[in-house]
């Protein structure tokens, strides 16, 4: 199995790249942001609770997203591998993930960190807000809060996997295809699969 975490700040292009990679490597794509937006669209209790936090640019509780990941893994036991996008976002989530994957004897192979500077992120998110109408992309102070949450709670996840020798950083400024090639060559050059 090939289990990859696509990592990076909001607006770094994780979703776009995940969609390309899942085709090439035949992986199950799990985006906790998409799963949460599905819950909101379905009007579930979980969705309603998550929405109040997401609209402020805050993270939803670890137990909520870990529970969603667990159900996805349970429902897809035959997956050839995973591409995780937007998860894990805290060290607690990373530890829970490693526990779940440990039970499946299928650990994370790599965390690919997409590096984009803050000014570029803000511009991209504001543009995405105009095009997609995502409420958390509409307003600069919400975007700043998401970047703050990323710095305070999420960057430690990269260090967590760096300590396990699994961190791969790539430059995320450029066109989609160039960045995709960088990620693919990183994955193809990994010895473990
Ligand atoms: P982006 O990476 O562009 O911010 P996402 O779709 O990944 O977009 O996430 C949108 C929002 O969903 C986040 O700001 C957060 O509130 C919530 N969210 C998504 N994934 C997680 C997670 N793993 N842990 C906590 N909150 C999450």
XYZ file of N, CA, C and O and ligand atoms in Angstrom:
799
model
N 0.837 -1.216 0.000
C 0.000 0.000 0.000
C 0.861 1.251 0.000
O 1.972 1.244 0.517
N 0.334 2.284 -0.567
C 1.022 3.579 -0.556
C 0.107 4.567 0.164
O -0.978 4.868 -0.318
N 0.514 4.999 1.325
C -0.291 5.957 2.089
C 0.450 7.286 2.171
O 1.533 7.355 2.744
N -0.158 8.298 1.601
C 0.490 9.611 1.531
C -0.356 10.657 2.245
O -1.583 10.677 2.083
N 0.307 11.536 2.961
C -0.368 12.728 3.488
C 0.045 13.890 2.604
O 1.230 14.147 2.417
N -0.947 14.576 2.043
C -0.642 15.822 1.325
C -0.837 16.930 2.328
O -1.936 17.107 2.865
N 0.218 17.680 2.549
C 0.250 18.610 3.671
C 0.530 20.019 3.151
O 1.264 20.195 2.182
N -0.041 21.002 3.827
C 0.270 22.383 3.453
C -0.789 23.309 4.005
O -1.862 22.865 4.422
N -0.505 24.604 4.005
C -1.480 25.567 4.533
C -2.730 25.652 3.663
O -2.732 25.165 2.528
N -3.792 26.294 4.187
C -4.993 26.492 3.375
C -4.613 27.226 2.088
O -3.876 28.202 2.143
N -5.087 26.714 0.970
C -4.803 27.382 -0.302
C -3.517 26.922 -0.964
O -3.136 27.435 -2.015
N -2.851 25.910 -0.392
C -1.578 25.482 -0.982
C -1.781 24.556 -2.178
O -0.809 24.228 -2.873
N -3.007 24.116 -2.415
C -3.278 23.290 -3.593
C -3.376 21.805 -3.293
O -3.295 20.982 -4.201
N -3.612 21.460 -2.034
C -3.687 20.048 -1.656
C -4.801 19.318 -2.416
O -4.586 18.234 -2.935
N -5.970 19.924 -2.461
C -7.121 19.274 -3.104
C -6.872 19.049 -4.592
O -7.140 17.971 -5.131
N -6.342 20.070 -5.252
C -6.062 19.980 -6.693
C -5.065 18.853 -6.972
O -5.264 18.020 -7.855
N -3.996 18.832 -6.197
C -2.967 17.817 -6.417
C -3.478 16.432 -6.024
O -3.164 15.442 -6.694
N -4.267 16.351 -4.967
C -4.795 15.053 -4.537
C -5.629 14.426 -5.646
O -5.548 13.218 -5.906
N -6.414 15.259 -6.333
C -7.251 14.738 -7.409
C -6.428 14.163 -8.551
O -6.815 13.179 -9.179
N -5.265 14.765 -8.831
C -4.394 14.241 -9.889
C -3.697 12.956 -9.429
O -3.603 11.985 -10.175
N -3.243 12.954 -8.187
C -2.467 11.812 -7.683
C -3.327 10.561 -7.507
O -2.868 9.452 -7.728
N -4.587 10.764 -7.103
C -5.431 9.580 -6.855
C -5.629 8.787 -8.154
O -5.684 7.573 -8.146
N -5.697 9.497 -9.280
C -5.844 8.816 -10.575
C -4.567 8.052 -10.906
O -4.586 6.875 -11.217
N -3.432 8.750 -10.816
C -2.160 8.149 -11.235
C -1.801 6.931 -10.388
O -1.360 5.926 -10.918
N -1.994 7.028 -9.074
C -1.548 5.926 -8.213
C -2.697 5.051 -7.725
O -2.492 4.156 -6.912
N -3.933 5.340 -8.216
C -5.105 4.543 -7.832
C -5.299 4.496 -6.312
O -5.373 3.419 -5.705
N -5.343 5.681 -5.720
C -5.464 5.767 -4.267
C -6.844 6.280 -3.882
O -7.489 6.982 -4.653
N -7.250 5.928 -2.670
C -8.495 6.476 -2.126
C -8.186 7.876 -1.577
O -7.309 8.023 -0.727
N -8.890 8.872 -2.082
C -8.673 10.257 -1.645
C -9.613 10.577 -0.490
O -10.828 10.469 -0.638
N -9.051 10.950 0.636
C -9.895 11.353 1.770
C -9.560 12.778 2.152
O -8.439 13.089 2.556
N -10.549 13.664 1.990
C -10.398 15.062 2.397
C -11.363 15.320 3.547
O -12.584 15.223 3.371
N -10.823 15.622 4.724
C -11.728 15.863 5.859
C -12.567 17.127 5.624
O -13.715 17.190 6.051
N -11.998 18.122 4.925
C -12.767 19.334 4.602
C -13.989 18.971 3.748
O -15.112 19.421 4.019
N -13.778 18.118 2.724
C -14.899 17.701 1.863
C -15.919 16.890 2.668
O -17.129 17.066 2.495
N -15.432 16.006 3.531
C -16.360 15.192 4.339
C -17.198 16.083 5.245
O -18.409 15.879 5.402
N -16.553 17.108 5.823
C -17.297 18.027 6.698
C -18.312 18.834 5.890
O -19.451 19.027 6.333
N -17.902 19.287 4.696
C -18.863 20.050 3.867
C -20.039 19.174 3.435
O -21.158 19.662 3.290
N -19.788 17.859 3.248
C -20.892 16.939 2.939
C -21.870 16.860 4.113
O -23.087 16.853 3.922
N -21.316 16.784 5.315
C -22.170 16.726 6.511
C -23.013 17.998 6.602
O -24.197 17.946 6.954
N -22.392 19.145 6.288
C -23.130 20.423 6.340
C -24.254 20.393 5.303
O -25.404 20.733 5.600
N -23.910 19.943 4.079
C -24.917 19.912 3.002
C -26.072 18.985 3.366
O -27.219 19.247 3.001
N -25.777 17.903 4.110
C -26.834 16.970 4.504
C -27.576 17.412 5.760
O -28.500 16.730 6.205
N -27.135 18.532 6.333
C -27.825 19.078 7.506
C -27.731 18.204 8.745
O -28.632 18.224 9.587
N -26.662 17.421 8.887
C -26.542 16.558 10.077
C -26.141 17.392 11.290
O -25.647 18.516 11.157
N -26.300 16.775 12.482
C -25.931 17.452 13.723
C -24.431 17.756 13.707
O -24.000 18.865 14.038
N -23.651 16.737 13.285
C -22.199 16.925 13.198
C -21.873 18.110 12.271
O -21.049 18.967 12.583
N -22.574 18.158 11.136
C -22.343 19.234 10.163
C -22.655 20.608 10.742
O -21.890 21.557 10.569
N -23.779 20.676 11.451
C -24.183 21.971 12.026
C -23.156 22.449 13.048
O -22.794 23.628 13.090
N -22.670 21.503 13.865
C -21.683 21.879 14.885
C -20.363 22.292 14.240
O -19.725 23.256 14.642
N -19.958 21.530 13.209
C -18.690 21.843 12.532
C -18.775 23.195 11.838
O -17.803 23.965 11.823
N -19.934 23.498 11.273
C -20.063 24.730 10.482
C -19.733 25.980 11.293
O -19.073 26.895 10.787
N -20.182 26.018 12.537
C -19.927 27.226 13.330
C -18.421 27.445 13.506
O -17.957 28.584 13.514
N -17.665 26.354 13.616
C -16.209 26.491 13.766
C -15.558 26.806 12.426
O -14.682 27.684 12.326
N -15.977 26.099 11.380
C -15.376 26.295 10.053
C -15.591 27.723 9.564
O -14.708 28.325 8.962
N -16.781 28.265 9.838
C -17.074 29.634 9.395
C -16.216 30.671 10.099
O -16.081 31.801 9.625
N -15.650 30.290 11.245
C -14.753 31.217 11.943
C -13.294 30.944 11.581
O -12.393 31.633 12.050
N -13.062 29.872 10.815
C -11.684 29.517 10.459
C -10.972 28.737 11.540
O -9.750 28.663 11.565
N -11.766 28.127 12.443
C -11.160 27.323 13.511
C -11.239 25.843 13.172
O -12.102 25.424 12.408
N -10.367 25.056 13.791
C -10.396 23.609 13.559
C -11.574 22.986 14.289
O -11.963 23.455 15.355
N -12.119 21.918 13.718
C -13.147 21.165 14.436
C -12.427 20.185 15.383
O -11.256 19.887 15.177
N -13.121 19.674 16.415
C -12.425 18.824 17.395
C -11.809 17.568 16.775
O -12.359 16.988 15.835
N -10.684 17.167 17.354
C -9.957 15.989 16.864
C -10.856 14.751 16.787
O -10.817 14.012 15.801
N -11.677 14.512 17.853
C -12.491 13.287 17.884
C -13.428 13.224 16.673
O -13.721 12.140 16.160
N -13.909 14.391 16.251
C -14.870 14.412 15.136
C -14.191 13.949 13.847
O -14.686 13.041 13.154
N -13.033 14.534 13.539
C -12.383 14.160 12.273
C -11.776 12.758 12.338
O -11.824 12.021 11.354
N -11.274 12.385 13.505
C -10.710 11.030 13.630
C -11.834 9.999 13.423
O -11.654 8.993 12.734
N -13.007 10.290 13.968
C -14.162 9.392 13.781
C -14.525 9.261 12.302
O -14.828 8.159 11.821
N -14.465 10.378 11.578
C -14.803 10.325 10.152
C -13.777 9.492 9.381
O -14.129 8.733 8.477
N -12.499 9.642 9.744
C -11.433 8.881 9.072
C -11.614 7.390 9.361
O -11.524 6.551 8.455
N -11.925 7.090 10.615
C -12.115 5.691 10.997
C -13.241 5.044 10.177
O -13.072 3.945 9.649
N -14.365 5.765 10.028
C -15.473 5.195 9.233
C -15.060 5.003 7.781
O -15.436 4.017 7.152
N -14.313 5.958 7.239
C -13.865 5.836 5.838
C -12.969 4.613 5.665
O -13.080 3.885 4.681
N -12.055 4.411 6.623
C -11.147 3.264 6.528
C -11.935 1.958 6.650
O -11.699 1.009 5.911
N -12.909 1.942 7.577
C -13.728 0.742 7.753
C -14.509 0.410 6.482
O -14.698 -0.745 6.134
N -14.950 1.460 5.785
C -15.796 1.255 4.607
C -14.970 0.947 3.347
O -15.529 0.628 2.299
N -13.652 1.078 3.441
C -12.808 0.903 2.241
C -11.631 -0.019 2.523
O -10.487 0.294 2.200
N -11.944 -1.173 3.064
C -10.871 -2.093 3.494
C -10.012 -2.563 2.326
O -8.882 -2.996 2.519
N -10.552 -2.484 1.107
C -9.781 -3.017 -0.030
C -8.976 -1.939 -0.752
O -8.388 -2.209 -1.803
N -8.943 -0.730 -0.212
C -8.231 0.357 -0.907
C -6.755 0.002 -1.091
O -6.143 -0.623 -0.230
N -6.219 0.404 -2.258
C -4.806 0.117 -2.556
C -3.862 1.029 -1.789
O -2.669 0.793 -1.713
N -4.408 2.121 -1.312
C -3.601 3.096 -0.590
C -4.416 4.353 -0.399
O -5.533 4.460 -0.920
N -3.869 5.272 0.356
C -4.632 6.470 0.722
C -3.891 7.734 0.346
O -2.663 7.796 0.454
N -4.654 8.734 -0.040
C -4.098 10.065 -0.120
C -4.930 10.950 0.802
O -6.130 11.137 0.600
N -4.303 11.384 1.863
C -5.003 12.170 2.884
C -4.748 13.647 2.627
O -3.606 14.070 2.437
N -5.841 14.403 2.611
C -5.757 15.825 2.229
C -6.495 16.626 3.315
O -7.684 16.448 3.527
N -5.734 17.433 4.051
C -6.340 18.211 5.142
C -6.426 17.437 6.442
O -7.066 17.887 7.396
N -5.806 16.302 6.502
C -5.773 15.457 7.703
C -4.457 14.700 7.699
O -4.081 14.206 6.643
N -3.737 14.561 8.803
C -3.997 15.129 10.121
C -3.582 16.601 10.208
O -2.648 17.038 9.570
N -4.313 17.344 11.039
C -4.059 18.769 11.221
C -3.554 19.101 12.618
O -3.299 20.265 12.911
N -3.478 18.100 13.491
C -2.874 18.295 14.817
C -2.050 17.034 15.113
O -2.272 15.981 14.487
N -1.130 17.153 16.077
C -0.321 15.982 16.443
C -1.222 14.878 17.014
O -1.024 13.696 16.732
N -2.257 15.268 17.763
C -3.208 14.266 18.284
C -3.832 13.463 17.139
O -3.981 12.251 17.217
N -4.221 14.170 16.068
C -4.804 13.477 14.906
C -3.772 12.552 14.265
O -4.097 11.439 13.835
N -2.514 13.006 14.204
C -1.453 12.184 13.596
C -1.250 10.904 14.405
O -1.120 9.811 13.845
N -1.275 11.054 15.724
C -1.090 9.874 16.582
C -2.256 8.896 16.407
O -2.056 7.685 16.324
N -3.467 9.451 16.328
C -4.642 8.595 16.144
C -4.569 7.885 14.785
O -4.892 6.696 14.662
N -4.129 8.621 13.773
C -3.998 8.032 12.435
C -2.989 6.884 12.458
O -3.259 5.798 11.919
N -1.837 7.121 13.063
C -0.806 6.079 13.105
C -1.320 4.836 13.821
O -1.001 3.709 13.440
N -2.129 5.069 14.841
C -2.729 3.944 15.578
C -3.661 3.140 14.666
O -3.571 1.917 14.580
N -4.541 3.870 13.941
C -5.495 3.190 13.052
C -4.768 2.438 11.944
O -5.098 1.292 11.620
N -3.750 3.078 11.357
C -3.030 2.434 10.251
C -2.152 1.294 10.770
O -1.934 0.314 10.064
N -1.688 1.440 12.012
C -0.906 0.364 12.627
C -1.742 -0.907 12.728
O -1.267 -2.012 12.455
N -3.025 -0.730 13.062
C -3.920 -1.886 13.166
C -4.098 -2.557 11.806
O -4.366 -3.742 11.716
N -3.927 -1.771 10.739
C -4.069 -2.332 9.384
C -2.719 -2.762 8.811
O -2.636 -3.180 7.652
N -1.665 -2.628 9.608
C -0.299 -2.934 9.142
C 0.075 -2.179 7.894
O 0.690 -2.715 6.980
N -0.313 -0.925 7.833
C -0.144 -0.165 6.605
C 0.188 1.288 6.948
O -0.670 2.155 6.854
N 1.429 1.543 7.362
C 1.761 2.875 7.875
C 1.827 3.966 6.784
O 1.787 3.651 5.591
N 1.918 5.202 7.239
C 2.142 6.333 6.320
C 3.526 6.167 5.682
O 4.507 5.905 6.370
N 3.588 6.294 4.360
C 4.885 6.213 3.677
C 5.558 7.577 3.595
O 6.779 7.674 3.689
N 4.751 8.621 3.369
C 5.356 9.937 3.187
C 4.378 11.047 3.508
O 3.171 10.899 3.292
N 4.915 12.138 4.029
C 4.146 13.372 4.139
C 4.773 14.337 3.130
O 5.963 14.638 3.223
N 3.981 14.727 2.140
C 4.472 15.663 1.133
C 3.971 17.050 1.513
O 2.763 17.304 1.529
N 4.907 17.927 1.840
C 4.545 19.268 2.297
C 4.682 20.257 1.141
O 5.757 20.408 0.560
N 3.565 20.892 0.806
C 3.538 21.839 -0.316
C 3.784 23.242 0.257
O 2.969 23.740 1.032
N 4.899 23.832 -0.123
C 5.318 25.088 0.499
C 4.907 26.287 -0.364
O 5.269 26.380 -1.542
N 4.087 27.172 0.238
C 3.624 28.386 -0.460
C 3.672 29.545 0.527
O 3.294 29.385 1.687
N 4.155 30.717 0.069
C 4.257 31.853 0.995
C 2.875 32.448 1.304
O 1.914 32.280 0.552
N 2.821 33.153 2.448
C 1.541 33.605 3.003
C 0.787 34.585 2.094
O -0.434 34.507 1.977
N 1.498 35.490 1.453
C 0.831 36.485 0.596
C 0.126 35.788 -0.565
O -1.032 36.078 -0.884
N 0.832 34.840 -1.181
C 0.265 34.066 -2.298
C -0.982 33.281 -1.830
O -1.993 33.225 -2.523
N -0.905 32.715 -0.622
C -2.053 31.951 -0.090
C -3.292 32.829 0.016
O -4.382 32.443 -0.405
N -3.102 34.029 0.588
C -4.256 34.925 0.800
C -4.893 35.288 -0.538
O -6.117 35.286 -0.673
N -4.045 35.600 -1.531
C -4.573 35.970 -2.848
C -5.361 34.809 -3.453
O -6.450 34.988 -3.983
N -4.788 33.606 -3.376
C -5.463 32.426 -3.947
C -6.805 32.173 -3.272
O -7.789 31.850 -3.932
N -6.839 32.291 -1.929
C -8.069 31.972 -1.207
C -9.155 32.999 -1.495
O -10.321 32.636 -1.676
N -8.764 34.268 -1.578
C -9.775 35.298 -1.878
C -10.350 35.077 -3.277
O -11.554 35.224 -3.500
N -9.490 34.672 -4.214
C -9.954 34.390 -5.575
C -10.892 33.177 -5.569
O -11.957 33.185 -6.185
N -10.496 32.130 -4.824
C -11.335 30.929 -4.727
C -12.683 31.282 -4.098
O -13.716 30.748 -4.502
N -12.670 32.196 -3.129
C -13.919 32.623 -2.490
C -14.878 33.236 -3.493
O -16.085 32.973 -3.462
N -14.311 34.037 -4.417
C -15.174 34.666 -5.433
C -15.727 33.621 -6.380
O -16.871 33.687 -6.814
N -14.895 32.626 -6.729
C -15.310 31.637 -7.731
C -16.200 30.539 -7.159
O -17.167 30.144 -7.784
N -15.866 30.040 -5.960
C -16.585 28.862 -5.452
C -17.670 29.222 -4.450
O -18.539 28.421 -4.167
N -17.574 30.413 -3.878
C -18.566 30.795 -2.867
C -18.355 30.119 -1.521
O -19.230 30.160 -0.663
N -17.210 29.432 -1.313
C -16.981 28.812 0.002
C -16.945 29.890 1.068
O -16.147 30.820 0.980
N -17.810 29.794 2.094
C -17.923 30.895 3.053
C -16.605 31.237 3.752
O -16.336 32.403 4.029
N -15.767 30.199 4.021
C -14.526 30.490 4.758
C -13.443 31.093 3.875
O -12.359 31.424 4.352
N -13.713 31.233 2.567
C -12.757 31.881 1.673
C -13.159 33.322 1.347
O -12.517 33.985 0.541
N -14.254 33.795 1.945
C -14.811 35.078 1.514
C -14.164 36.277 2.183
O -14.235 37.377 1.656
N -13.555 36.061 3.322
C -13.236 37.212 4.146
C -11.813 37.099 4.683
O -11.378 36.045 5.129
N -11.084 38.225 4.592
C -9.660 38.181 4.903
C -9.383 37.784 6.348
O -8.415 37.073 6.622
N -10.257 38.204 7.289
C -9.931 37.879 8.685
C -10.152 36.386 8.962
O -9.435 35.787 9.763
N -11.108 35.753 8.263
C -11.290 34.296 8.425
C -10.083 33.565 7.831
O -9.554 32.609 8.416
N -9.631 34.052 6.688
C -8.460 33.431 6.047
C -7.252 33.549 6.976
O -6.515 32.570 7.196
N -7.084 34.732 7.560
C -5.941 34.920 8.475
C -6.049 33.983 9.678
O -5.054 33.435 10.141
N -7.260 33.785 10.150
C -7.451 32.881 11.282
C -7.084 31.449 10.917
O -6.471 30.720 11.709
N -7.439 31.035 9.694
C -7.090 29.671 9.262
C -5.574 29.515 9.171
O -5.025 28.481 9.554
N -4.909 30.557 8.667
C -3.442 30.486 8.568
C -2.835 30.441 9.977
O -1.882 29.710 10.239
N -3.464 31.204 10.888
C -2.984 31.199 12.281
C -3.148 29.797 12.908
O -2.237 29.287 13.557
N -4.306 29.197 12.704
C -4.546 27.836 13.215
C -3.503 26.874 12.639
O -2.979 26.003 13.325
N -3.220 27.055 11.355
C -2.221 26.199 10.688
C -0.868 26.341 11.379
O -0.222 25.347 11.708
N -0.468 27.601 11.612
C 0.851 27.821 12.229
C 0.889 27.268 13.647
O 1.851 26.638 14.064
N -0.190 27.523 14.407
C -0.188 27.145 15.823
C -0.354 25.651 16.054
O 0.210 25.099 16.983
N -1.203 25.017 15.243
C -1.562 23.630 15.563
C -1.097 22.616 14.526
O -0.911 21.452 14.849
N -0.943 23.053 13.278
C -0.738 22.062 12.214
C 0.724 21.873 11.823
O 1.126 20.754 11.493
N 1.535 22.942 11.868
C 2.926 22.782 11.402
C 3.658 21.688 12.200
O 4.533 21.009 11.659
N 3.244 21.489 13.451
C 3.888 20.450 14.280
C 3.715 19.050 13.686
O 4.506 18.151 13.977
N 2.697 18.881 12.851
C 2.475 17.568 12.231
C 3.633 17.234 11.266
O 4.076 16.085 11.179
N 4.131 18.277 10.570
C 5.261 18.045 9.647
C 6.494 17.615 10.442
O 7.213 16.687 10.040
N 6.717 18.262 11.586
C 7.861 17.899 12.427
C 7.709 16.464 12.944
O 8.680 15.702 12.992
N 6.473 16.124 13.314
C 6.187 14.767 13.822
C 6.629 13.706 12.789
O 7.284 12.727 13.134
N 6.285 13.940 11.523
C 6.675 12.953 10.500
C 8.132 13.134 10.053
O 8.761 12.169 9.610
N 8.653 14.359 10.206
C 10.076 14.574 9.896
C 10.924 13.706 10.829
O 11.899 13.079 10.412
N 10.505 13.657 12.104
C 11.230 12.843 13.079
C 11.181 11.354 12.745
O 11.985 10.578 13.235
N 10.239 10.973 11.908
C 10.155 9.569 11.478
C 10.808 9.386 10.108
O 10.662 8.335 9.468
N 11.442 10.475 9.602
C 12.132 10.399 8.300
C 11.188 10.376 7.112
O 11.514 9.888 6.039
N 9.962 10.933 7.312
C 8.960 10.804 6.246
C 8.579 12.128 5.582
O 7.666 12.174 4.758
N 9.255 13.219 5.955
C 8.889 14.535 5.408
C 9.574 14.782 4.063
O 10.779 14.595 3.921
N 8.764 15.196 3.069
C 9.296 15.603 1.762
C 8.694 16.959 1.439
O 7.472 17.074 1.319
N 9.537 17.981 1.288
C 9.014 19.323 0.990
C 9.142 19.609 -0.494
O 10.161 19.306 -1.109
N 8.083 20.221 -1.050
C 8.188 20.624 -2.454
C 7.685 22.066 -2.595
O 6.843 22.533 -1.830
N 8.208 22.755 -3.606
C 7.797 24.135 -3.857
C 6.407 24.151 -4.497
O 6.193 23.541 -5.540
N 5.458 24.846 -3.844
C 4.081 24.844 -4.337
C 3.696 26.081 -5.119
O 2.516 26.309 -5.364
N 4.697 26.892 -5.521
C 4.371 28.069 -6.347
C 4.788 27.760 -7.775
O 5.953 27.455 -8.042
N 3.807 27.813 -8.670
C 4.074 27.480 -10.067
C 2.803 26.908 -10.646
O 1.763 26.931 -9.986
N 2.876 26.382 -11.901
C 1.610 25.867 -12.426
C 1.333 24.453 -11.911
O 2.232 23.748 -11.460
N 0.051 24.095 -11.983
C -0.440 22.843 -11.384
C 0.357 21.638 -11.887
O 0.740 20.754 -11.120
N 0.648 21.646 -13.209
C 1.323 20.488 -13.806
C 2.759 20.346 -13.303
O 3.223 19.230 -13.013
N 3.463 21.488 -13.195
C 4.854 21.451 -12.711
C 4.893 20.913 -11.285
O 5.732 20.079 -10.941
N 3.960 21.379 -10.454
C 3.935 20.946 -9.057
C 3.594 19.459 -8.988
O 4.191 18.702 -8.220
N 2.666 19.050 -9.840
C 2.317 17.630 -9.882
C 3.540 16.774 -10.233
O 3.773 15.729 -9.623
N 4.327 17.248 -11.197
C 5.536 16.484 -11.580
C 6.517 16.392 -10.416
O 7.136 15.348 -10.202
N 6.645 17.498 -9.680
C 7.556 17.486 -8.524
C 7.107 16.441 -7.498
O 7.916 15.687 -6.970
N 5.792 16.406 -7.259
C 5.286 15.451 -6.258
C 5.484 14.019 -6.765
O 5.946 13.146 -6.023
N 5.158 13.795 -8.036
C 5.286 12.427 -8.577
C 6.738 11.973 -8.534
O 7.013 10.826 -8.193
N 7.686 12.879 -8.869
C 9.070 12.393 -8.844
C 9.526 12.127 -7.416
O 10.289 11.193 -7.183
N 9.009 12.902 -6.468
C 9.322 12.613 -5.063
C 8.797 11.224 -4.680
O 9.515 10.408 -4.102
N 7.544 10.953 -5.054
C 6.953 9.660 -4.675
C 7.647 8.508 -5.404
O 7.934 7.471 -4.813
N 7.952 8.733 -6.697
C 8.562 7.653 -7.475
C 9.974 7.336 -7.001
O 10.456 6.222 -7.198
N 10.636 8.341 -6.393
C 12.003 8.088 -5.966
C 12.086 7.497 -4.557
O 13.153 7.144 -4.076
N 10.916 7.361 -3.923
C 10.936 6.762 -2.587
C 11.231 5.274 -2.696
O 10.698 4.596 -3.549
N 12.046 4.786 -1.800
C 12.497 3.390 -1.958
C 11.473 2.381 -1.445
O 11.501 1.224 -1.812
N 10.513 2.856 -0.629
C 9.729 1.891 0.146
C 8.582 1.218 -0.613
O 7.873 0.417 -0.044
N 8.358 1.590 -1.870
C 7.265 0.866 -2.535
C 7.614 0.561 -3.973
O 8.625 1.013 -4.467
P -8.340 24.478 3.452
O -7.160 23.549 3.546
O -8.378 25.255 2.200
O -8.499 25.344 4.663
P -10.236 22.316 4.024
O -11.362 21.983 3.148
O -9.148 21.298 4.200
O -9.669 23.660 3.414
O -10.762 22.691 5.495
C -11.801 23.601 5.715
C -12.112 23.685 7.212
O -12.587 22.418 7.672
C -10.926 23.997 8.124
O -10.684 25.380 8.240
C -11.395 23.363 9.446
O -12.336 24.191 10.108
C -12.149 22.133 8.991
N -11.263 20.942 8.944
C -10.937 20.217 7.831
N -10.124 19.204 8.145
C -9.919 19.275 9.489
C -9.140 18.515 10.414
N -8.395 17.462 10.016
N -9.159 18.888 11.717
C -9.900 19.912 12.143
N -10.633 20.692 11.320
C -10.656 20.384 10.007
